[in-house]
Amino acid sequence: TEILEKADKKEQTSNLLEGALGSLKEKHRKVIIGRFYEGKSLRELGKEFNLTYEAIRIIEEEALRKLYSLAKRNGLYDLYTEN
């Protein structure tokens, strides 16, 4: 049953993350995807968007704050904090 529980958590996490990413503004979503799915640096993303390192860092911070808020509101946070 532990394997099934882990698979269920993984599927729930994936669905919730997809929904959360979809709710972000386009630029925020692209920065998160670039950073965490494609492994790009802030500097690389800055060049892509023609923005400074600092501007990309701020966009990333805003996006992460929004994702954290959505995760808490939609139960993703609870999936990994319950006993």
PDB file of N, CA and C in Angstrom:
ATOM      1  N   THR A   1       0.817  -1.205   0.000  1.00  0.00           N
ATOM      2  CA  THR A   1       0.000   0.000   0.000  1.00  0.00           C
ATOM      3  C   THR A   1       0.859   1.267   0.000  1.00  0.00           C
ATOM      4  N   GLU A   2       2.061   1.175   0.551  1.00  0.00           N
ATOM      5  CA  GLU A   2       2.932   2.348   0.592  1.00  0.00           C
ATOM      6  C   GLU A   2       3.298   2.812  -0.821  1.00  0.00           C
ATOM      7  N   ILE A   3       3.522   1.858  -1.712  1.00  0.00           N
ATOM      8  CA  ILE A   3       3.854   2.204  -3.102  1.00  0.00           C
ATOM      9  C   ILE A   3       2.675   2.921  -3.757  1.00  0.00           C
ATOM     10  N   LEU A   4       1.460   2.433  -3.505  1.00  0.00           N
ATOM     11  CA  LEU A   4       0.272   3.074  -4.072  1.00  0.00           C
ATOM     12  C   LEU A   4       0.072   4.473  -3.491  1.00  0.00           C
ATOM     13  N   GLU A   5       0.328   4.634  -2.203  1.00  0.00           N
ATOM     14  CA  GLU A   5       0.199   5.947  -1.574  1.00  0.00           C
ATOM     15  C   GLU A   5       1.198   6.932  -2.176  1.00  0.00           C
ATOM     16  N   LYS A   6       2.432   6.471  -2.397  1.00  0.00           N
ATOM     17  CA  LYS A   6       3.450   7.347  -2.992  1.00  0.00           C
ATOM     18  C   LYS A   6       3.069   7.721  -4.417  1.00  0.00           C
ATOM     19  N   ALA A   7       2.564   6.757  -5.181  1.00  0.00           N
ATOM     20  CA  ALA A   7       2.143   7.032  -6.558  1.00  0.00           C
ATOM     21  C   ALA A   7       0.986   8.025  -6.567  1.00  0.00           C
ATOM     22  N   ASP A   8       0.045   7.861  -5.622  1.00  0.00           N
ATOM     23  CA  ASP A   8      -1.087   8.776  -5.539  1.00  0.00           C
ATOM     24  C   ASP A   8      -0.622  10.184  -5.185  1.00  0.00           C
ATOM     25  N   LYS A   9       0.314  10.297  -4.229  1.00  0.00           N
ATOM     26  CA  LYS A   9       0.856  11.603  -3.862  1.00  0.00           C
ATOM     27  C   LYS A   9       1.562  12.251  -5.044  1.00  0.00           C
ATOM     28  N   LYS A  10       2.313  11.443  -5.786  1.00  0.00           N
ATOM     29  CA  LYS A  10       3.042  11.968  -6.948  1.00  0.00           C
ATOM     30  C   LYS A  10       2.062  12.504  -7.990  1.00  0.00           C
ATOM     31  N   GLU A  11       0.990  11.757  -8.236  1.00  0.00           N
ATOM     32  CA  GLU A  11      -0.006  12.199  -9.217  1.00  0.00           C
ATOM     33  C   GLU A  11      -0.724  13.459  -8.738  1.00  0.00           C
ATOM     34  N   GLN A  12      -1.095  13.494  -7.457  1.00  0.00           N
ATOM     35  CA  GLN A  12      -1.748  14.681  -6.912  1.00  0.00           C
ATOM     36  C   GLN A  12      -0.820  15.889  -7.011  1.00  0.00           C
ATOM     37  N   THR A  13       0.445  15.682  -6.665  1.00  0.00           N
ATOM     38  CA  THR A  13       1.429  16.762  -6.731  1.00  0.00           C
ATOM     39  C   THR A  13       1.562  17.283  -8.149  1.00  0.00           C
ATOM     40  N   SER A  14       1.677  16.375  -9.092  1.00  0.00           N
ATOM     41  CA  SER A  14       1.817  16.756 -10.492  1.00  0.00           C
ATOM     42  C   SER A  14       0.616  17.562 -10.966  1.00  0.00           C
ATOM     43  N   ASN A  15      -0.578  17.101 -10.633  1.00  0.00           N
ATOM     44  CA  ASN A  15      -1.796  17.803 -11.045  1.00  0.00           C
ATOM     45  C   ASN A  15      -1.886  19.189 -10.419  1.00  0.00           C
ATOM     46  N   LEU A  16      -1.572  19.275  -9.121  1.00  0.00           N
ATOM     47  CA  LEU A  16      -1.636  20.561  -8.439  1.00  0.00           C
ATOM     48  C   LEU A  16      -0.582  21.532  -8.966  1.00  0.00           C
ATOM     49  N   LEU A  17       0.624  21.018  -9.234  1.00  0.00           N
ATOM     50  CA  LEU A  17       1.673  21.883  -9.771  1.00  0.00           C
ATOM     51  C   LEU A  17       1.324  22.390 -11.167  1.00  0.00           C
ATOM     52  N   GLU A  18       0.785  21.521 -11.978  1.00  0.00           N
ATOM     53  CA  GLU A  18       0.365  21.933 -13.322  1.00  0.00           C
ATOM     54  C   GLU A  18      -0.657  23.051 -13.250  1.00  0.00           C
ATOM     55  N   GLY A  19      -1.636  22.883 -12.370  1.00  0.00           N
ATOM     56  CA  GLY A  19      -2.655  23.910 -12.203  1.00  0.00           C
ATOM     57  C   GLY A  19      -2.076  25.211 -11.679  1.00  0.00           C
ATOM     58  N   ALA A  20      -1.176  25.097 -10.716  1.00  0.00           N
ATOM     59  CA  ALA A  20      -0.554  26.285 -10.130  1.00  0.00           C
ATOM     60  C   ALA A  20       0.293  27.016 -11.163  1.00  0.00           C
ATOM     61  N   LEU A  21       1.089  26.279 -11.919  1.00  0.00           N
ATOM     62  CA  LEU A  21       1.907  26.910 -12.958  1.00  0.00           C
ATOM     63  C   LEU A  21       1.030  27.595 -14.002  1.00  0.00           C
ATOM     64  N   GLY A  22      -0.078  26.957 -14.326  1.00  0.00           N
ATOM     65  CA  GLY A  22      -0.999  27.520 -15.313  1.00  0.00           C
ATOM     66  C   GLY A  22      -1.643  28.808 -14.854  1.00  0.00           C
ATOM     67  N   SER A  23      -1.693  29.018 -13.543  1.00  0.00           N
ATOM     68  CA  SER A  23      -2.333  30.231 -13.031  1.00  0.00           C
ATOM     69  C   SER A  23      -1.373  31.410 -12.921  1.00  0.00           C
ATOM     70  N   LEU A  24      -0.085  31.166 -13.138  1.00  0.00           N
ATOM     71  CA  LEU A  24       0.900  32.244 -13.068  1.00  0.00           C
ATOM     72  C   LEU A  24       0.847  33.101 -14.328  1.00  0.00           C
ATOM     73  N   LYS A  25       1.298  34.344 -14.194  1.00  0.00           N
ATOM     74  CA  LYS A  25       1.470  35.196 -15.373  1.00  0.00           C
ATOM     75  C   LYS A  25       2.508  34.538 -16.270  1.00  0.00           C
ATOM     76  N   GLU A  26       2.417  34.801 -17.559  1.00  0.00           N
ATOM     77  CA  GLU A  26       3.283  34.124 -18.527  1.00  0.00           C
ATOM     78  C   GLU A  26       4.768  34.279 -18.205  1.00  0.00           C
ATOM     79  N   LYS A  27       5.209  35.493 -17.893  1.00  0.00           N
ATOM     80  CA  LYS A  27       6.624  35.719 -17.621  1.00  0.00           C
ATOM     81  C   LYS A  27       7.067  34.952 -16.367  1.00  0.00           C
ATOM     82  N   HIS A  28       6.216  34.938 -15.341  1.00  0.00           N
ATOM     83  CA  HIS A  28       6.529  34.201 -14.114  1.00  0.00           C
ATOM     84  C   HIS A  28       6.654  32.701 -14.407  1.00  0.00           C
ATOM     85  N   ARG A  29       5.697  32.192 -15.183  1.00  0.00           N
ATOM     86  CA  ARG A  29       5.699  30.764 -15.532  1.00  0.00           C
ATOM     87  C   ARG A  29       6.962  30.409 -16.318  1.00  0.00           C
ATOM     88  N   LYS A  30       7.343  31.247 -17.282  1.00  0.00           N
ATOM     89  CA  LYS A  30       8.531  30.966 -18.090  1.00  0.00           C
ATOM     90  C   LYS A  30       9.803  30.987 -17.253  1.00  0.00           C
ATOM     91  N   VAL A  31       9.871  31.887 -16.286  1.00  0.00           N
ATOM     92  CA  VAL A  31      11.048  31.934 -15.412  1.00  0.00           C
ATOM     93  C   VAL A  31      11.120  30.672 -14.549  1.00  0.00           C
ATOM     94  N   ILE A  32      10.013  30.254 -13.981  1.00  0.00           N
ATOM     95  CA  ILE A  32      10.003  29.041 -13.151  1.00  0.00           C
ATOM     96  C   ILE A  32      10.373  27.820 -13.986  1.00  0.00           C
ATOM     97  N   ILE A  33       9.810  27.710 -15.153  1.00  0.00           N
ATOM     98  CA  ILE A  33      10.138  26.573 -16.030  1.00  0.00           C
ATOM     99  C   ILE A  33      11.608  26.622 -16.418  1.00  0.00           C
ATOM    100  N   GLY A  34      12.088  27.786 -16.764  1.00  0.00           N
ATOM    101  CA  GLY A  34      13.500  27.926 -17.126  1.00  0.00           C
ATOM    102  C   GLY A  34      14.430  27.550 -15.983  1.00  0.00           C
ATOM    103  N   ARG A  35      14.106  28.012 -14.786  1.00  0.00           N
ATOM    104  CA  ARG A  35      14.975  27.762 -13.626  1.00  0.00           C
ATOM    105  C   ARG A  35      14.917  26.309 -13.163  1.00  0.00           C
ATOM    106  N   PHE A  36      13.712  25.773 -12.971  1.00  0.00           N
ATOM    107  CA  PHE A  36      13.577  24.498 -12.279  1.00  0.00           C
ATOM    108  C   PHE A  36      13.361  23.293 -13.185  1.00  0.00           C
ATOM    109  N   TYR A  37      12.946  23.517 -14.405  1.00  0.00           N
ATOM    110  CA  TYR A  37      12.768  22.400 -15.332  1.00  0.00           C
ATOM    111  C   TYR A  37      13.904  22.330 -16.347  1.00  0.00           C
ATOM    112  N   GLU A  38      14.436  23.493 -16.715  1.00  0.00           N
ATOM    113  CA  GLU A  38      15.491  23.526 -17.720  1.00  0.00           C
ATOM    114  C   GLU A  38      16.862  23.814 -17.120  1.00  0.00           C
ATOM    115  N   GLY A  39      16.906  24.168 -15.835  1.00  0.00           N
ATOM    116  CA  GLY A  39      18.169  24.374 -15.126  1.00  0.00           C
ATOM    117  C   GLY A  39      18.949  25.611 -15.546  1.00  0.00           C
ATOM    118  N   LYS A  40      18.263  26.609 -16.049  1.00  0.00           N
ATOM    119  CA  LYS A  40      18.946  27.824 -16.483  1.00  0.00           C
ATOM    120  C   LYS A  40      19.256  28.724 -15.293  1.00  0.00           C
ATOM    121  N   SER A  41      20.305  29.497 -15.423  1.00  0.00           N
ATOM    122  CA  SER A  41      20.673  30.448 -14.368  1.00  0.00           C
ATOM    123  C   SER A  41      19.856  31.727 -14.527  1.00  0.00           C
ATOM    124  N   LEU A  42      19.885  32.554 -13.483  1.00  0.00           N
ATOM    125  CA  LEU A  42      19.208  33.841 -13.553  1.00  0.00           C
ATOM    126  C   LEU A  42      19.809  34.709 -14.657  1.00  0.00           C
ATOM    127  N   ARG A  43      21.103  34.623 -14.805  1.00  0.00           N
ATOM    128  CA  ARG A  43      21.775  35.403 -15.856  1.00  0.00           C
ATOM    129  C   ARG A  43      21.341  34.944 -17.257  1.00  0.00           C
ATOM    130  N   GLU A  44      21.262  33.630 -17.450  1.00  0.00           N
ATOM    131  CA  GLU A  44      20.819  33.107 -18.751  1.00  0.00           C
ATOM    132  C   GLU A  44      19.401  33.580 -19.068  1.00  0.00           C
ATOM    133  N   LEU A  45      18.528  33.514 -18.061  1.00  0.00           N
ATOM    134  CA  LEU A  45      17.155  33.958 -18.279  1.00  0.00           C
ATOM    135  C   LEU A  45      17.098  35.464 -18.532  1.00  0.00           C
ATOM    136  N   GLY A  46      17.958  36.200 -17.845  1.00  0.00           N
ATOM    137  CA  GLY A  46      18.024  37.637 -18.066  1.00  0.00           C
ATOM    138  C   GLY A  46      18.347  37.963 -19.517  1.00  0.00           C
ATOM    139  N   LYS A  47      19.288  37.228 -20.083  1.00  0.00           N
ATOM    140  CA  LYS A  47      19.641  37.437 -21.493  1.00  0.00           C
ATOM    141  C   LYS A  47      18.466  37.092 -22.403  1.00  0.00           C
ATOM    142  N   GLU A  48      17.769  35.993 -22.097  1.00  0.00           N
ATOM    143  CA  GLU A  48      16.616  35.588 -22.914  1.00  0.00           C
ATOM    144  C   GLU A  48      15.517  36.640 -22.911  1.00  0.00           C
ATOM    145  N   PHE A  49      15.247  37.196 -21.737  1.00  0.00           N
ATOM    146  CA  PHE A  49      14.163  38.166 -21.590  1.00  0.00           C
ATOM    147  C   PHE A  49      14.624  39.605 -21.783  1.00  0.00           C
ATOM    148  N   ASN A  50      15.928  39.780 -21.998  1.00  0.00           N
ATOM    149  CA  ASN A  50      16.504  41.113 -22.115  1.00  0.00           C
ATOM    150  C   ASN A  50      16.238  41.936 -20.851  1.00  0.00           C
ATOM    151  N   LEU A  51      16.446  41.281 -19.700  1.00  0.00           N
ATOM    152  CA  LEU A  51      16.271  41.899 -18.392  1.00  0.00           C
ATOM    153  C   LEU A  51      17.530  41.674 -17.567  1.00  0.00           C
ATOM    154  N   THR A  52      17.668  42.449 -16.515  1.00  0.00           N
ATOM    155  CA  THR A  52      18.823  42.281 -15.642  1.00  0.00           C
ATOM    156  C   THR A  52      18.657  41.044 -14.763  1.00  0.00           C
ATOM    157  N   TYR A  53      19.767  40.602 -14.227  1.00  0.00           N
ATOM    158  CA  TYR A  53      19.784  39.503 -13.260  1.00  0.00           C
ATOM    159  C   TYR A  53      18.810  39.803 -12.122  1.00  0.00           C
ATOM    160  N   GLU A  54      18.864  41.022 -11.621  1.00  0.00           N
ATOM    161  CA  GLU A  54      18.022  41.414 -10.484  1.00  0.00           C
ATOM    162  C   GLU A  54      16.537  41.371 -10.839  1.00  0.00           C
ATOM    163  N   ALA A  55      16.189  41.810 -12.032  1.00  0.00           N
ATOM    164  CA  ALA A  55      14.785  41.769 -12.459  1.00  0.00           C
ATOM    165  C   ALA A  55      14.282  40.332 -12.533  1.00  0.00           C
ATOM    166  N   ILE A  56      15.095  39.431 -13.054  1.00  0.00           N
ATOM    167  CA  ILE A  56      14.711  38.020 -13.133  1.00  0.00           C
ATOM    168  C   ILE A  56      14.602  37.428 -11.730  1.00  0.00           C
ATOM    169  N   ARG A  57      15.506  37.808 -10.823  1.00  0.00           N
ATOM    170  CA  ARG A  57      15.449  37.318  -9.449  1.00  0.00           C
ATOM    171  C   ARG A  57      14.144  37.738  -8.773  1.00  0.00           C
ATOM    172  N   ILE A  58      13.717  38.961  -9.036  1.00  0.00           N
ATOM    173  CA  ILE A  58      12.465  39.454  -8.460  1.00  0.00           C
ATOM    174  C   ILE A  58      11.270  38.701  -9.042  1.00  0.00           C
ATOM    175  N   ILE A  59      11.276  38.476 -10.338  1.00  0.00           N
ATOM    176  CA  ILE A  59      10.197  37.707 -10.977  1.00  0.00           C
ATOM    177  C   ILE A  59      10.140  36.303 -10.394  1.00  0.00           C
ATOM    178  N   GLU A  60      11.305  35.668 -10.240  1.00  0.00           N
ATOM    179  CA  GLU A  60      11.351  34.327  -9.658  1.00  0.00           C
ATOM    180  C   GLU A  60      10.793  34.334  -8.233  1.00  0.00           C
ATOM    181  N   GLU A  61      11.189  35.310  -7.444  1.00  0.00           N
ATOM    182  CA  GLU A  61      10.721  35.401  -6.061  1.00  0.00           C
ATOM    183  C   GLU A  61       9.202  35.572  -5.993  1.00  0.00           C
ATOM    184  N   GLU A  62       8.658  36.431  -6.836  1.00  0.00           N
ATOM    185  CA  GLU A  62       7.210  36.635  -6.884  1.00  0.00           C
ATOM    186  C   GLU A  62       6.488  35.351  -7.276  1.00  0.00           C
ATOM    187  N   ALA A  63       7.035  34.657  -8.274  1.00  0.00           N
ATOM    188  CA  ALA A  63       6.418  33.414  -8.745  1.00  0.00           C
ATOM    189  C   ALA A  63       6.455  32.343  -7.666  1.00  0.00           C
ATOM    190  N   LEU A  64       7.576  32.212  -6.977  1.00  0.00           N
ATOM    191  CA  LEU A  64       7.680  31.214  -5.910  1.00  0.00           C
ATOM    192  C   LEU A  64       6.730  31.526  -4.758  1.00  0.00           C
ATOM    193  N   ARG A  65       6.597  32.802  -4.439  1.00  0.00           N
ATOM    194  CA  ARG A  65       5.665  33.205  -3.381  1.00  0.00           C
ATOM    195  C   ARG A  65       4.229  32.837  -3.768  1.00  0.00           C
ATOM    196  N   LYS A  66       3.881  33.078  -5.026  1.00  0.00           N
ATOM    197  CA  LYS A  66       2.542  32.746  -5.530  1.00  0.00           C
ATOM    198  C   LYS A  66       2.330  31.230  -5.530  1.00  0.00           C
ATOM    199  N   LEU A  67       3.331  30.474  -5.971  1.00  0.00           N
ATOM    200  CA  LEU A  67       3.210  29.008  -5.983  1.00  0.00           C
ATOM    201  C   LEU A  67       3.055  28.456  -4.572  1.00  0.00           C
ATOM    202  N   TYR A  68       3.794  29.004  -3.622  1.00  0.00           N
ATOM    203  CA  TYR A  68       3.687  28.566  -2.228  1.00  0.00           C
ATOM    204  C   TYR A  68       2.278  28.831  -1.706  1.00  0.00           C
ATOM    205  N   SER A  69       1.754  30.010  -1.984  1.00  0.00           N
ATOM    206  CA  SER A  69       0.412  30.368  -1.556  1.00  0.00           C
ATOM    207  C   SER A  69      -0.632  29.428  -2.167  1.00  0.00           C
ATOM    208  N   LEU A  70      -0.501  29.172  -3.459  1.00  0.00           N
ATOM    209  CA  LEU A  70      -1.430  28.261  -4.136  1.00  0.00           C
ATOM    210  C   LEU A  70      -1.310  26.842  -3.595  1.00  0.00           C
ATOM    211  N   ALA A  71      -0.086  26.409  -3.300  1.00  0.00           N
ATOM    212  CA  ALA A  71       0.136  25.067  -2.761  1.00  0.00           C
ATOM    213  C   ALA A  71      -0.561  24.912  -1.414  1.00  0.00           C
ATOM    214  N   LYS A  72      -0.441  25.902  -0.564  1.00  0.00           N
ATOM    215  CA  LYS A  72      -1.099  25.850   0.745  1.00  0.00           C
ATOM    216  C   LYS A  72      -2.613  25.853   0.593  1.00  0.00           C
ATOM    217  N   ARG A  73      -3.107  26.714  -0.279  1.00  0.00           N
ATOM    218  CA  ARG A  73      -4.550  26.844  -0.466  1.00  0.00           C
ATOM    219  C   ARG A  73      -5.169  25.589  -1.084  1.00  0.00           C
ATOM    220  N   ASN A  74      -4.432  24.916  -1.963  1.00  0.00           N
ATOM    221  CA  ASN A  74      -4.984  23.771  -2.695  1.00  0.00           C
ATOM    222  C   ASN A  74      -4.609  22.412  -2.123  1.00  0.00           C
ATOM    223  N   GLY A  75      -3.964  22.397  -0.974  1.00  0.00           N
ATOM    224  CA  GLY A  75      -3.703  21.133  -0.300  1.00  0.00           C
ATOM    225  C   GLY A  75      -2.385  20.475  -0.614  1.00  0.00           C
ATOM    226  N   LEU A  76      -1.591  21.014  -1.508  1.00  0.00           N
ATOM    227  CA  LEU A  76      -0.303  20.393  -1.831  1.00  0.00           C
ATOM    228  C   LEU A  76       0.613  20.417  -0.624  1.00  0.00           C
ATOM    229  N   TYR A  77       0.618  21.513   0.083  1.00  0.00           N
ATOM    230  CA  TYR A  77       1.447  21.651   1.275  1.00  0.00           C
ATOM    231  C   TYR A  77       1.096  20.572   2.295  1.00  0.00           C
ATOM    232  N   ASP A  78      -0.211  20.295   2.451  1.00  0.00           N
ATOM    233  CA  ASP A  78      -0.692  19.309   3.418  1.00  0.00           C
ATOM    234  C   ASP A  78      -0.293  17.888   3.052  1.00  0.00           C
ATOM    235  N   LEU A  79      -0.134  17.598   1.768  1.00  0.00           N
ATOM    236  CA  LEU A  79       0.265  16.255   1.342  1.00  0.00           C
ATOM    237  C   LEU A  79       1.600  15.843   1.951  1.00  0.00           C
ATOM    238  N   TYR A  80       2.464  16.809   2.197  1.00  0.00           N
ATOM    239  CA  TYR A  80       3.814  16.509   2.650  1.00  0.00           C
ATOM    240  C   TYR A  80       4.071  16.909   4.087  1.00  0.00           C
ATOM    241  N   THR A  81       3.069  17.431   4.781  1.00  0.00           N
ATOM    242  CA  THR A  81       3.267  17.810   6.175  1.00  0.00           C
ATOM    243  C   THR A  81       2.443  16.970   7.130  1.00  0.00           C
ATOM    244  N   GLU A  82       1.527  16.184   6.605  1.00  0.00           N
ATOM    245  CA  GLU A  82       0.713  15.343   7.512  1.00  0.00           C
ATOM    246  C   GLU A  82       1.489  14.104   7.903  1.00  0.00           C
ATOM    247  N   ASN A  83       1.142  13.569   9.021  1.00  0.00           N
ATOM    248  CA  ASN A  83       1.852  12.370   9.540  1.00  0.00           C
ATOM    249  C   ASN A  83       1.408  11.113   8.863  1.00  0.00           C
TER     250      ASN A  83
END
